[in-house]
Coordinates of C-alpha atoms in Angstrom, one line a residue:
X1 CA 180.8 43.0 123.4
X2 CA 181.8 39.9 121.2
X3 CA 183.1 37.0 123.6
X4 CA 184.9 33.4 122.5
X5 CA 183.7 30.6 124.8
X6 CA 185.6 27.9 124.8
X7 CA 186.6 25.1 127.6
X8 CA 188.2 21.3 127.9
X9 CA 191.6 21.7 126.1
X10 CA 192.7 18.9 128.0
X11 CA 196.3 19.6 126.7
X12 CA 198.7 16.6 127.4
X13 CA 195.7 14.1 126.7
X14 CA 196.2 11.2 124.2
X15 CA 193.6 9.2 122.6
X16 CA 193.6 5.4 123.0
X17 CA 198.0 6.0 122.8
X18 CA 197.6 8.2 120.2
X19 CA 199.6 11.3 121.0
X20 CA 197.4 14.8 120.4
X21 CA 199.7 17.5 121.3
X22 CA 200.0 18.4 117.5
X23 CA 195.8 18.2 117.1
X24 CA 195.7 20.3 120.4
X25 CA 198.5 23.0 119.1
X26 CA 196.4 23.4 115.8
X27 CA 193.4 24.1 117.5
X28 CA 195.0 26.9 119.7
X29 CA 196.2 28.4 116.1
X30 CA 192.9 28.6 114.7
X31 CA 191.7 29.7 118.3
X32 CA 194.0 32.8 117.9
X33 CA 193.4 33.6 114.5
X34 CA 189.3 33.1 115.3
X35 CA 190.2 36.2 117.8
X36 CA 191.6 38.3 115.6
X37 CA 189.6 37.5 112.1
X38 CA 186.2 38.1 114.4
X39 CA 187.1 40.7 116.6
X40 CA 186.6 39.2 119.7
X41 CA 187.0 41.4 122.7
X42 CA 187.7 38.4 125.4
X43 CA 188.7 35.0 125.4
X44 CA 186.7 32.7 127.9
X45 CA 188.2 29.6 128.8
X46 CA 186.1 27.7 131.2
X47 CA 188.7 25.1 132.8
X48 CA 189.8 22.3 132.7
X49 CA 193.4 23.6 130.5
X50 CA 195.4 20.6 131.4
X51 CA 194.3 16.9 131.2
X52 CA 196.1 16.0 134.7
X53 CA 197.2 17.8 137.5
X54 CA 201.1 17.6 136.7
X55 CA 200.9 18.6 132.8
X56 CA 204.2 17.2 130.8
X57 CA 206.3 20.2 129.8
X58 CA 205.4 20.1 126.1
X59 CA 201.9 20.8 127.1
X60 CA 202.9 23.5 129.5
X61 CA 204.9 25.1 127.0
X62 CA 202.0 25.3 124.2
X63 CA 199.9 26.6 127.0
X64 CA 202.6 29.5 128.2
X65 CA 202.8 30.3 123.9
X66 CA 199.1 30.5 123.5
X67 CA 199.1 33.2 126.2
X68 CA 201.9 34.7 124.6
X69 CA 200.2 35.1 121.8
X70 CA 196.8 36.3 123.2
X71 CA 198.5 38.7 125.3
X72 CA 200.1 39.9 121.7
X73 CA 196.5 40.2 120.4
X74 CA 195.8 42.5 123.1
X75 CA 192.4 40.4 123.7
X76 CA 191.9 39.9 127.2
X77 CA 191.0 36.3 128.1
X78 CA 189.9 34.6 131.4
X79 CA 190.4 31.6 132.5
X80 CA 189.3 29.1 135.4
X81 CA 190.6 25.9 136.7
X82 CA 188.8 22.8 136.2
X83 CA 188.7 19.6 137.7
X84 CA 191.0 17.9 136.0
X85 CA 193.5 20.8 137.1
X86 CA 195.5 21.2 139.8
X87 CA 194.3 25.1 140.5
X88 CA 197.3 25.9 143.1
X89 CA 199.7 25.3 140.1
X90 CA 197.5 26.7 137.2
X91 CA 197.3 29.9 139.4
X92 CA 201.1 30.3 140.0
X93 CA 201.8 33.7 139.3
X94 CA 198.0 34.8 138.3
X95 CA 198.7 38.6 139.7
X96 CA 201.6 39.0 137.7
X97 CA 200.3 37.5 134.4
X98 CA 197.3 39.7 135.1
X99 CA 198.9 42.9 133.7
X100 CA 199.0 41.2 130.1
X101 CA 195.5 40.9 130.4
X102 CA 195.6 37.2 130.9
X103 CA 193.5 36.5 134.1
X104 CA 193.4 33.4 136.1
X105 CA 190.9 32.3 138.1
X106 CA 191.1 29.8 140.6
X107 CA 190.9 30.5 144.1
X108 CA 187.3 30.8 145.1
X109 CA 188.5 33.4 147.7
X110 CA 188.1 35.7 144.4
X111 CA 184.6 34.7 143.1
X112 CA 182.8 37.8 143.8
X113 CA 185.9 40.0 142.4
X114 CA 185.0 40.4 138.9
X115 CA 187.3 41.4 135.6
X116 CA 186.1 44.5 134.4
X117 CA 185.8 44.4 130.2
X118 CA 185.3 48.2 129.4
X119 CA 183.2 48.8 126.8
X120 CA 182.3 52.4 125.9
X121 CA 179.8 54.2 125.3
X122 CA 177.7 51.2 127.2
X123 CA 179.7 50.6 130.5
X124 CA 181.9 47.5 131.6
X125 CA 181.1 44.1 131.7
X126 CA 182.0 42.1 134.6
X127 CA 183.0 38.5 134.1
X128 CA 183.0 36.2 136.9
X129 CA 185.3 33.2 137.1
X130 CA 183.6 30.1 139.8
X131 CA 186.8 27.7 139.4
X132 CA 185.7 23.7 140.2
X133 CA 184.4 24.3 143.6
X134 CA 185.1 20.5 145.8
X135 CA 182.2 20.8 148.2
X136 CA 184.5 19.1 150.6
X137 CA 187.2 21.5 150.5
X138 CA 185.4 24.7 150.1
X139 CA 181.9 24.3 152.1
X140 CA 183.6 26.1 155.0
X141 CA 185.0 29.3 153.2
X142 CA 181.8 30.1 150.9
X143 CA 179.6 29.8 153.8
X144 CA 177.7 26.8 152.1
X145 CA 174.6 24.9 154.3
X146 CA 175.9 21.8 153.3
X147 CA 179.1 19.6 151.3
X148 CA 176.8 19.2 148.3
X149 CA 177.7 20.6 144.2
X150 CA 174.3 22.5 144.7
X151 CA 175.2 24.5 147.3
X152 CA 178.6 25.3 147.4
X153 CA 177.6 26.6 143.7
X154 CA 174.5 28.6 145.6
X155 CA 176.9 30.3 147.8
X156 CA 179.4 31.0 145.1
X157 CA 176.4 32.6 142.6
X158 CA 175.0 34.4 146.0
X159 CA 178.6 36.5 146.1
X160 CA 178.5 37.0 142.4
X161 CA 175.2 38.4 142.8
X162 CA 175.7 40.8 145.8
X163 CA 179.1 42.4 144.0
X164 CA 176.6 43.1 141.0
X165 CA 174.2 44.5 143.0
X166 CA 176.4 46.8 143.6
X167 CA 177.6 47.7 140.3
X168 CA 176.2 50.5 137.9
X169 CA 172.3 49.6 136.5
X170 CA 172.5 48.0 132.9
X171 CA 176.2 46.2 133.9
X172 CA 176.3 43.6 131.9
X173 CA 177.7 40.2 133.2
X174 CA 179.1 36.9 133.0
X175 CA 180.0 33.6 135.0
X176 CA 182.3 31.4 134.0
X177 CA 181.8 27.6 135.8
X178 CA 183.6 23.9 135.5
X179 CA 180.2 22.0 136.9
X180 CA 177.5 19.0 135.7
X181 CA 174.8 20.9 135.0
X182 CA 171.2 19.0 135.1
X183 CA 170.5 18.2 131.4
X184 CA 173.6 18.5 130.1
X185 CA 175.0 15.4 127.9
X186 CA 177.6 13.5 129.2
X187 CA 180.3 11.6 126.9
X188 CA 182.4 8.8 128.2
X189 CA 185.5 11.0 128.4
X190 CA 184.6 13.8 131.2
X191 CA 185.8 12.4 134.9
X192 CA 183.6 11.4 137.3
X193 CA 182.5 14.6 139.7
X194 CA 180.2 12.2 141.9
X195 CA 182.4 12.6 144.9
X196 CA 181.0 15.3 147.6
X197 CA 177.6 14.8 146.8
X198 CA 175.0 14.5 143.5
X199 CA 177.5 15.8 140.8
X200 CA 174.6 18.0 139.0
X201 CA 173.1 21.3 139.8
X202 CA 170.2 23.0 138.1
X203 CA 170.8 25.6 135.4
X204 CA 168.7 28.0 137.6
X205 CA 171.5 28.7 140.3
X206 CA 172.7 30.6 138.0
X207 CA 169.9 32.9 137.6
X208 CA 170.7 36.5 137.0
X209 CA 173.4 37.1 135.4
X210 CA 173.6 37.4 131.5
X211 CA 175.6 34.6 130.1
X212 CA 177.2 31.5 131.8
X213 CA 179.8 29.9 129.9
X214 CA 180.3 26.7 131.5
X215 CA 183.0 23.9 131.5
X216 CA 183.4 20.3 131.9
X217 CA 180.9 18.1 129.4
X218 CA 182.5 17.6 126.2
X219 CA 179.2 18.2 123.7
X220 CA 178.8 21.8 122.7
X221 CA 174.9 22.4 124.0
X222 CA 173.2 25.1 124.8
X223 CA 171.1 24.5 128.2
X224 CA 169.5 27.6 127.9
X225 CA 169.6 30.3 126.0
X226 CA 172.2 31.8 128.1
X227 CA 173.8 29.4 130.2
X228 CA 176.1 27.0 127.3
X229 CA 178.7 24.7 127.5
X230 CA 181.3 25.0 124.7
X231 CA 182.8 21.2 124.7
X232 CA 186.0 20.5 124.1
X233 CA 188.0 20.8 120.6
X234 CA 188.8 17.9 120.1
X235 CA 187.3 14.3 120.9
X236 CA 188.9 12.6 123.4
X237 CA 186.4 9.1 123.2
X238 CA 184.9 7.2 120.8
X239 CA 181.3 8.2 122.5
X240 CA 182.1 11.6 121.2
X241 CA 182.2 10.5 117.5
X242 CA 178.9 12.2 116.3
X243 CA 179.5 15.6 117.8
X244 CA 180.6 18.9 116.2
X245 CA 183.6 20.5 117.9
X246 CA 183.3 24.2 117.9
X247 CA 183.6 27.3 120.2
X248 CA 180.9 29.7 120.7
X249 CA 181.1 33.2 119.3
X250 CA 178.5 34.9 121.9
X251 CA 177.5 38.7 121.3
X252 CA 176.1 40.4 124.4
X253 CA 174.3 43.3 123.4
X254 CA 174.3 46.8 125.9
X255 CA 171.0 45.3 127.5
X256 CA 172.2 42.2 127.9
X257 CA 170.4 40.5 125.1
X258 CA 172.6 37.2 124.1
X259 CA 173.4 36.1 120.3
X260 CA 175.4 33.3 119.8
X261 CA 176.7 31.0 116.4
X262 CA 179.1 28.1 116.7
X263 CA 182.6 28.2 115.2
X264 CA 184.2 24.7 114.2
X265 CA 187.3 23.6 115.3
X266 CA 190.2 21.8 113.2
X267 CA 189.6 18.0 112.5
X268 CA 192.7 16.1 112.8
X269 CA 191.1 12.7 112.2
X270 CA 187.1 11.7 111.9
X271 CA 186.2 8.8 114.0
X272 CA 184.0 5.8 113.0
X273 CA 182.3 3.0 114.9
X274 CA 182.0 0.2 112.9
X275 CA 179.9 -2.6 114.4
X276 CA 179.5 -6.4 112.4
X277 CA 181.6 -9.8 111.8
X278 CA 185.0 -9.1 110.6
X279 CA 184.8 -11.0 107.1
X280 CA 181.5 -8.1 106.6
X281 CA 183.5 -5.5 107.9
X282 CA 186.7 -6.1 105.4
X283 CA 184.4 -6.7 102.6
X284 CA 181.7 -4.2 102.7
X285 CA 182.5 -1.1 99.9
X286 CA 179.9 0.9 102.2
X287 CA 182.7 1.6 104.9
X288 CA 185.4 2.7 102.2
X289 CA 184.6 6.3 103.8
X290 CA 186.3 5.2 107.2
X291 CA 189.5 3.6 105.7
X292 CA 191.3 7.1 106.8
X293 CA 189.2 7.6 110.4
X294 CA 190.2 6.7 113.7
X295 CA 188.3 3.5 113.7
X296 CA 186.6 1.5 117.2
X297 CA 185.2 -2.2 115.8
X298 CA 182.9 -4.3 117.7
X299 CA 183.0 -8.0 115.6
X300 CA 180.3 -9.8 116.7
X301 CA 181.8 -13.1 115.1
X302 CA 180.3 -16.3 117.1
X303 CA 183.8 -17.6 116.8
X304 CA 186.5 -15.4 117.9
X305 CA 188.2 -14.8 114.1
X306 CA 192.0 -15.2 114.0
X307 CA 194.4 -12.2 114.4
X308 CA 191.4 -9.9 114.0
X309 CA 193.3 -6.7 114.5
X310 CA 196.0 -7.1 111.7
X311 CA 193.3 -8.0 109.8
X312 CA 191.4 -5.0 110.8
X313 CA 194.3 -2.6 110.1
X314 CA 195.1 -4.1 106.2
X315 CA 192.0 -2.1 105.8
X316 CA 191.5 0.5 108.2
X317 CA 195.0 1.5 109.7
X318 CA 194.2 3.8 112.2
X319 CA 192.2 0.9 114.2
X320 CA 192.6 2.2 117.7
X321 CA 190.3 0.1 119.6
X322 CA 188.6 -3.8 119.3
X323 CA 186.0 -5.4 121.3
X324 CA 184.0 -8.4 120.9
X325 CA 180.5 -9.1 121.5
X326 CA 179.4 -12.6 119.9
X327 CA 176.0 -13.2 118.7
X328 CA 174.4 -15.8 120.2
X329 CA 171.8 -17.9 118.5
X330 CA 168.9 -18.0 121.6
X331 CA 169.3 -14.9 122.6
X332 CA 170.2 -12.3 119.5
X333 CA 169.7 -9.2 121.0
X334 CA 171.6 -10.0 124.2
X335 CA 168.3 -9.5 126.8
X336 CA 168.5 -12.7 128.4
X337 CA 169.7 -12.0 132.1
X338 CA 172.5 -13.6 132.9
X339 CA 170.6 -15.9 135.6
X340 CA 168.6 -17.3 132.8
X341 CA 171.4 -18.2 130.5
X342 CA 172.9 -20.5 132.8
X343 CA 169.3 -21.7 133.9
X344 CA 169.2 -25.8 133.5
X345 CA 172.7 -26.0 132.5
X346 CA 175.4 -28.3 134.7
X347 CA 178.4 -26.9 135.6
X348 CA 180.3 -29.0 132.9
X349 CA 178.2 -27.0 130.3
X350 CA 179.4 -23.8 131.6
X351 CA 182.9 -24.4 132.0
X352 CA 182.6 -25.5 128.6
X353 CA 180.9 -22.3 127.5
X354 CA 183.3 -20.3 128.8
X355 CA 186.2 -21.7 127.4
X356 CA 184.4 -21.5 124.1
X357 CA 184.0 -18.0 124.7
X358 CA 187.6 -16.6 125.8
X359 CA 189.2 -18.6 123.2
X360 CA 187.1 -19.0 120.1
X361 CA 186.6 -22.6 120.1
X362 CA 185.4 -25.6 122.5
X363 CA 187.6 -27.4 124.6
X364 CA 188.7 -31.2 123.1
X365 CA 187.8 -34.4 124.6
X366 CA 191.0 -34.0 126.9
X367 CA 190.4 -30.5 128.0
X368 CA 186.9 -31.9 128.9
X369 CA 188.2 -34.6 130.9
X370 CA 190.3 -32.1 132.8
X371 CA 187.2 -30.1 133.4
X372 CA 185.2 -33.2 134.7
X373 CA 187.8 -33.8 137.3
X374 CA 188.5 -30.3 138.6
X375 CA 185.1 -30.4 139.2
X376 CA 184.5 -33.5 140.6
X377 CA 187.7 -32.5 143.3
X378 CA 185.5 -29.3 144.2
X379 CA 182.6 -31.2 144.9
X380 CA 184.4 -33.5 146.8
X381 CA 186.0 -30.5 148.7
X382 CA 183.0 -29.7 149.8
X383 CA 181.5 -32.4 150.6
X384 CA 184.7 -33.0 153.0
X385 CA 183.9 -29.6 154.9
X386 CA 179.7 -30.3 155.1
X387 CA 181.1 -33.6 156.8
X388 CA 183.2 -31.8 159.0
X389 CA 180.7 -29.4 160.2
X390 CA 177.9 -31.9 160.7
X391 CA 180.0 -33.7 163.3

């Protein structure tokens, strides 16, 4: 039984403005075509579909056509909500779209009711779909000890596990999860899970079942050797710019043996960090590789440089993001605490220094003055008050 794991389409997202419908559309074309050059027998999507709860329509519509087109393919797929879904509106009409083989996942009143994949001679496999479980919200109805990640997921695995219990010896089987599992890497993109509790769980809740094809970090990893997250296709942060985008392509053999290769998604545009003063970065023939990337720049200038972004895009025009972070002469690798570089300094000196620092250069002997006196009023201020509350 050959299964395509993938997760985190995200589909309405942009990138720092930049529009990715196109990116995301291009990936769903080679997702299709990966199903039928590779025989795939399901399609495992493991939630998070749209980026927001309310998708724009375009999205929507390039979701409805990848169905379509899956449903064409006659390749069943399954699919679960994730966190960044809204699963009462993901759902809407699940029982219907079910009879084109498209099944949707995401009330966790269905959690122990499996899709049956037949698979002759060797018996069906059962796949599972655990949609993002709030602990808040679904503690009560799973029968959970507590409103923690850990054991709604517990309660959720401990249905799973009775319904296969029941099933035919040698049933081979699935879970499909949206959840921060302990060890996973995170990326700056994924949203924060914290609320209800520790956001991770341990990979061994899942214990006893065959493969777990999870959802929600954005690196491709493989936790164990069955329980991977696929990541998303495309990167949606600049923290993401040294991983490989791919799906997995996981083979479950009739005793349940899991073999699994990565297949790469489309690359609409690499990204680059580029780090340095902006004179170094312009001139450096070393970077020439990154003119056509998606570029973030740190310039560590200790003078704010003038119009540092047109500059920036003469070379590299797809310069999405700019940040700066001066060198400083006593303390080059930034470790002095924040106590210690004002220690011994008057106010003056840091009014002073932080005018240098927003703007690039130190004030002039007026815009000192003007600093001398605010502060002298201040400390007159208070002095006032101290009097008044000594009387």
């Amino acid at each position: 039984m050959r299964l395509l794991h993938t997760s985190d389409w995200h589909l309405g997202r942009s990138f720092h403005r930049v529009g990715l419908l196109d990116a995301q559309a291009a990936f769903l074309d080679h997702l299709v075509a990966t199903v039928r050059e590779h025989d795939v027998d399901a399609v495992l999507v493991a939630g998070d579909v749209y980026d927001r709860a309310i998708p724009p329509l375009a999205a929507v519509e390039l979701f409805d056509s990848t169905l379509h087109r899956l449903a064409e393919a006659g390749v069943p797929t399954v699919m679960i909500s994730g966190n960044h879904d809204s699963a009462r509106r993901l759902g809407v009409g699940a029982r219907l779209i079910e009879r084109a083989g498209v099944h949707l996942r995401t009330d966790p009143g269905g959690i122990g009711t499996p899709v049956l994949l037949p698979d002759p001679p060797h018996g069906a496999g059962a796949v599972y779909g655990l949609p993002y479980l709030e602990p808040a919200l679904v503690r009560e109805r799973l029968g959970a000890a507590r409103s923690r990640h850990q054991a709604v997921l517990a309660a959720a695995m401990d249905r799973v596990r009775a319904d296969l219990a029941a099933r035919p010896a040698g049933t081979r089987s699935v879970v499909l999860a949206h959840a921060f599992v302990t060890g996973g890497e995170t990326s700056d993109s994924e949203r924060d899970i914290t609320v209800g509790g520790v956001a991770s769980v341990p990979a061994a809740v899942f214990d006893g079942v065959d493969y777990v094809a999870l959802g929600h970090l954005h690196g491709a990893q493989a936790l164990t050797h069955r329980v991977r997250y696929s990541g998303s296709p495309l990167a949606y942060s600049f923290s993401e710019w040294r991983h490989r985008k791919t799906m997995w392509l996981v083979d479950l053999a009739p005793g349940g043996e899991v073999t699994a290769e990565r297949v790469d998604c489309p690359v609409p545009r690499r990204l680059a960090r580029l780090r340095g003063r902006l004179e170094d970065l312009l001139a450096d023939p070393a970077l020439d590789r990154h003119e056509d990337a998606w570029v973030e720049a740190v310039l560590t200038d200790p003078v704010r440089p003038a119009e540092p972004m047109a500059r920036l895009t003469r070379r590299f025009p797809h310069t999405l993001a700019l940040t700066f972070e001066p060198e400083r002469s006593d303390d080059p690798d930034g470790h002095l605490s924040y106590a210690r570089r004002l220690h011994g300094r008057t106010d003056q000196q840091i009014a002073e220094d932080f005018v240098a620092h927003v703007r690039g250069a130190g004030p002039d002997a007026h815009e000192r003055a003007a600093l001398r006196g605010a502060l002298d009023d201040v400390r007159a201020g208070l002095a006032a008050r101290e009097g008044e509350v000594g009387r």
